[in-house]
Coordinates of C-alpha atoms and ligand atoms in Angstrom, one line a residue:
X46 CA 81.9 68.4 90.6
X47 CA 84.1 67.0 87.5
X48 CA 81.6 64.4 85.9
X49 CA 82.9 61.9 83.2
X50 CA 80.5 59.3 81.6
X51 CA 81.9 56.7 79.7
X52 CA 80.0 55.4 76.9
X53 CA 80.8 51.3 76.5
X54 CA 80.1 50.4 72.8
X55 CA 79.5 47.4 72.6
X56 CA 81.4 44.9 69.6
X57 CA 81.4 47.7 67.0
X58 CA 83.8 45.3 65.1
X59 CA 80.7 43.4 64.5
X60 CA 77.7 44.9 65.6
X61 CA 77.3 48.4 63.4
X62 CA 75.2 47.4 59.9
X63 CA 72.7 50.0 60.8
X64 CA 74.3 52.5 61.4
X65 CA 73.7 52.6 65.2
X66 CA 77.0 54.0 65.8
X67 CA 75.1 57.6 65.7
X68 CA 74.1 56.8 69.2
X69 CA 77.7 56.2 70.2
X70 CA 77.9 60.1 68.6
X71 CA 75.3 61.5 69.7
X72 CA 75.6 60.8 73.4
X73 CA 78.8 61.8 73.1
X74 CA 78.2 65.1 71.6
X75 CA 75.2 65.9 73.7
X76 CA 78.0 65.9 76.7
X77 CA 80.3 67.8 75.2
X78 CA 77.9 70.4 73.9
X79 CA 77.1 70.5 78.1
X80 CA 81.2 70.5 79.0
X81 CA 80.4 67.1 80.8
X82 CA 83.7 65.1 80.0
X83 CA 82.7 62.0 78.0
X84 CA 84.9 59.4 76.5
X85 CA 84.4 55.6 74.2
X86 CA 85.5 52.7 75.4
X87 CA 84.9 50.0 72.5
X88 CA 83.6 46.9 74.0
X89 CA 85.2 44.0 71.9
X90 CA 86.3 40.7 71.5
X91 CA 90.0 41.8 72.5
X92 CA 88.8 44.2 75.2
X93 CA 90.1 42.4 78.5
X94 CA 87.5 41.9 81.5
X95 CA 88.7 44.5 84.1
X96 CA 88.4 47.2 81.1
X97 CA 85.0 45.6 79.9
X98 CA 83.6 46.7 83.2
X99 CA 84.0 50.5 83.3
X100 CA 81.5 52.1 81.3
X101 CA 78.4 54.1 82.4
X102 CA 76.1 53.9 80.2
X103 CA 76.6 51.5 77.2
X104 CA 75.0 51.1 73.3
X105 CA 74.7 48.2 72.0
X106 CA 73.7 48.2 67.8
X107 CA 72.3 46.1 65.1
X108 CA 73.9 43.0 63.1
X109 CA 73.6 40.4 60.6
X110 CA 72.6 37.1 62.2
X111 CA 76.5 35.8 61.1
X112 CA 77.9 38.4 63.7
X113 CA 75.9 37.9 66.2
X114 CA 76.8 34.2 66.3
X115 CA 80.4 35.3 66.4
X116 CA 79.4 38.4 69.2
X117 CA 77.7 35.8 71.6
X118 CA 80.2 32.7 71.2
X119 CA 82.6 35.9 73.2
X120 CA 79.9 37.4 75.4
X121 CA 79.6 34.0 76.8
X122 CA 81.5 33.1 80.1
X123 CA 82.7 36.3 82.8
X124 CA 81.7 39.1 79.8
X125 CA 77.7 37.7 80.1
X126 CA 78.5 38.3 84.1
X127 CA 79.7 42.3 83.5
X128 CA 77.2 42.9 81.0
X129 CA 74.0 40.9 83.9
X130 CA 75.3 42.3 86.9
X131 CA 75.6 46.1 85.5
X132 CA 71.9 46.4 83.2
X133 CA 70.2 44.4 85.7
X134 CA 71.6 47.2 88.8
X135 CA 70.5 49.7 86.6
X136 CA 73.4 51.1 84.7
X137 CA 71.3 52.6 81.6
X138 CA 71.7 51.5 77.7
X139 CA 70.2 51.6 74.4
X140 CA 70.6 48.4 72.7
X141 CA 69.0 48.3 68.7
X142 CA 68.0 45.0 66.9
X143 CA 70.3 42.3 66.9
X144 CA 71.8 43.7 70.6
X145 CA 68.0 43.3 72.2
X146 CA 68.0 39.8 70.4
X147 CA 71.3 38.6 72.5
X148 CA 69.8 40.3 75.5
X149 CA 66.9 38.3 75.5
X150 CA 66.6 33.7 76.5
X151 CA 67.5 33.1 72.9
X152 CA 67.3 33.8 69.0
X153 CA 66.6 31.1 66.3
X154 CA 68.0 32.7 62.9
X155 CA 67.1 32.7 59.7
X156 CA 69.5 29.5 59.4
X157 CA 72.1 27.8 61.5
X158 CA 71.4 27.0 65.0
X159 CA 69.7 28.5 67.9
X160 CA 71.8 31.2 69.7
X161 CA 71.3 30.8 73.6
X162 CA 71.2 34.7 74.8
X163 CA 72.1 36.3 78.0
X164 CA 68.8 36.0 79.2
X165 CA 68.4 39.6 81.1
X166 CA 65.1 40.3 79.5
X167 CA 62.6 37.7 79.4
X168 CA 61.8 37.4 75.8
X169 CA 63.2 35.0 72.9
X170 CA 63.6 36.2 69.1
X171 CA 62.6 33.6 66.0
X172 CA 63.4 34.4 62.3
X173 CA 60.7 33.0 60.1
X174 CA 63.0 31.9 57.4
X175 CA 64.7 33.6 55.0
X176 CA 61.8 33.0 52.1
X177 CA 59.4 35.3 54.2
X178 CA 59.7 39.2 53.3
X179 CA 62.0 41.3 56.6
X180 CA 60.5 44.5 58.9
X181 CA 61.7 46.8 56.8
X182 CA 60.7 50.7 57.0
X183 CA 59.7 53.9 58.9
X184 CA 58.3 52.9 62.2
X185 CA 56.6 54.9 64.8
X186 CA 55.7 54.1 68.4
X187 CA 54.4 55.7 72.1
X188 CA 56.4 54.6 75.0
X189 CA 54.5 53.1 77.2
X190 CA 57.7 52.0 79.7
X191 CA 57.4 52.9 83.4
X192 CA 59.3 55.3 84.9
X193 CA 60.8 56.5 81.1
X194 CA 57.2 57.5 80.1
X195 CA 56.8 59.7 83.2
X196 CA 60.6 60.5 83.0
X197 CA 60.3 61.8 79.6
X198 CA 56.9 63.6 81.0
X199 CA 58.4 65.5 84.0
X200 CA 61.0 66.2 81.6
X201 CA 59.3 67.4 78.6
X202 CA 55.6 68.2 79.4
X203 CA 55.2 65.4 77.3
X204 CA 56.0 61.9 76.1
X205 CA 56.3 62.5 72.2
X206 CA 56.2 60.0 69.9
X207 CA 59.0 58.2 68.9
X208 CA 60.4 57.8 64.8
X209 CA 63.1 55.4 64.1
X210 CA 63.6 52.7 60.7
X211 CA 63.3 49.1 61.0
X212 CA 65.2 46.5 59.4
X213 CA 65.0 43.0 60.6
X214 CA 63.8 39.4 59.9
X215 CA 63.3 38.5 63.5
X216 CA 60.5 38.1 65.1
X217 CA 60.5 39.0 69.1
X218 CA 57.8 38.0 71.4
X219 CA 58.3 39.3 74.7
X220 CA 57.6 37.2 78.3
X221 CA 57.8 38.8 82.0
X222 CA 59.2 42.5 80.3
X223 CA 58.0 45.3 79.6
X224 CA 57.0 46.6 76.5
X225 CA 59.5 49.6 75.1
X226 CA 56.6 51.2 73.5
X227 CA 53.2 50.6 70.8
X228 CA 53.6 50.8 67.9
X229 CA 52.0 53.9 65.8
X230 CA 53.4 52.6 62.1
X231 CA 55.0 50.0 61.4
X232 CA 56.1 46.6 62.0
X233 CA 57.4 46.7 65.2
X234 CA 58.6 43.5 67.6
X235 CA 56.3 41.1 65.3
X236 CA 54.1 42.7 63.0
X237 CA 51.3 41.1 65.2
X238 CA 51.4 42.2 68.4
X239 CA 51.7 45.6 68.4
X240 CA 54.4 46.4 70.9
X241 CA 58.2 47.6 69.7
X242 CA 60.9 46.9 71.9
X243 CA 61.6 46.1 75.4
X244 CA 61.9 48.0 79.0
X245 CA 64.0 46.7 81.6
X246 CA 65.6 48.9 84.7
X247 CA 67.5 51.4 82.8
X248 CA 67.8 49.7 79.7
X249 CA 66.0 51.1 76.5
X250 CA 65.8 47.8 73.9
X251 CA 64.3 49.2 70.3
X252 CA 64.3 47.8 66.9
X253 CA 64.6 51.6 65.8
X254 CA 67.5 52.5 63.6
X255 CA 68.0 55.7 62.3
X256 CA 70.0 56.2 64.4
X257 CA 67.7 56.5 67.0
X258 CA 69.5 58.8 69.6
X259 CA 69.8 61.8 66.9
X260 CA 66.3 61.3 65.7
X261 CA 64.7 61.4 69.7
X262 CA 67.2 63.7 71.8
X263 CA 65.4 63.2 74.5
X264 CA 66.0 59.8 74.8
X265 CA 69.6 60.6 74.9
X266 CA 69.5 63.4 77.1
X267 CA 67.1 60.6 80.1
X268 CA 70.6 58.0 78.9
X269 CA 72.5 60.8 80.6
X270 CA 70.6 61.5 82.6
X271 CA 70.0 58.4 83.9
X272 CA 74.2 57.9 83.7
X273 CA 74.9 60.2 86.0
X274 CA 72.4 59.5 88.6
X275 CA 73.6 56.1 88.7
X276 CA 77.4 57.1 88.8
X277 CA 77.3 59.5 91.3
X278 CA 74.2 58.9 93.0
X279 CA 73.0 62.7 92.6
X280 CA 69.6 64.3 91.0
X281 CA 70.5 66.2 87.7
X282 CA 69.1 68.7 85.6
X283 CA 70.9 69.4 81.6
X284 CA 71.7 72.1 79.9
X285 CA 68.6 72.5 77.7
X286 CA 69.8 72.3 73.9
X287 CA 68.2 73.6 70.4
X288 CA 67.2 70.1 69.2
X289 CA 65.2 73.1 67.0
X290 CA 66.6 71.1 63.7
X291 CA 66.0 67.6 65.3
X292 CA 62.7 68.7 66.2
X293 CA 62.3 69.9 62.2
X294 CA 63.0 66.4 61.4
X295 CA 60.5 64.5 63.3
X296 CA 58.1 66.7 62.1
X297 CA 58.8 65.5 59.0
X298 CA 59.0 62.0 59.3
X299 CA 56.0 61.6 61.5
X300 CA 54.0 63.3 58.7
X301 CA 55.3 61.2 56.2
X302 CA 55.0 58.3 58.1
X303 CA 51.1 59.4 59.8
X304 CA 50.0 60.5 56.2
Ligands
LIG606 N1 70.6 39.4 62.1 C1 69.0 40.2 63.3 C2 67.2 40.5 62.3 O1 67.7 39.7 61.1 C3 69.0 41.2 63.2 C4 69.0 42.6 62.1 C5 69.4 44.4 62.9 O2 70.7 44.1 64.1 N2 68.9 45.2 62.6 O3 67.0 40.1 62.8

């Protein structure tokens, strides 16, 4: 069976402020290294509606408040319906910082109007104002969301601590949606409740830039497996890759973060 995956890249021109394009590159390479056919589909303001739905896995990066407002204006309507339908039916995705804020119910930026979100994730984000320090720094967290936690344990024999870097002013508060993880070090969603990110269907929402996937390649493989399972309705085991360099980097980061 020939496998082809299309990676949808959410508004690359507007939501690439914090280097999350590395998540797109990581997914693409980890498919190519396994001879899996893969392509990248920019999901932008000039993407027509039919094309906008043609992705098997989606990546959304971070952005400044202003760009988030522009994206939300473009997303409302048919594009929003496509996003809701695909995420609600389990298309896998990884959404970082500004992206999950837009998947939530609303985002109150530091200045300007409240931005209504897509309401896919039951969460809200409030920016406490420009005079309040941003949540910036290395972050480490343990996965608590099911079935991601169980899947990682099955894949790896354990669920490794996730490492990343956060840089956000908005504070996110979860409603009826699972947190992605429990903070080990750093702020996480709001620096108060000890939770980081959110998890819904096969969507990973997180404040962890880094980029996330090159620093935690097991999450990239989880997304690839889910995308293939969803598209071809069959279970698959990926050929293992040599992640010794990434694991060395993770170990060094964890040592730096935890000591
Ligand atoms: N502009 C949003 C905030 O400051 C998102 C930032 C980001 O994407 N890193 O919270």
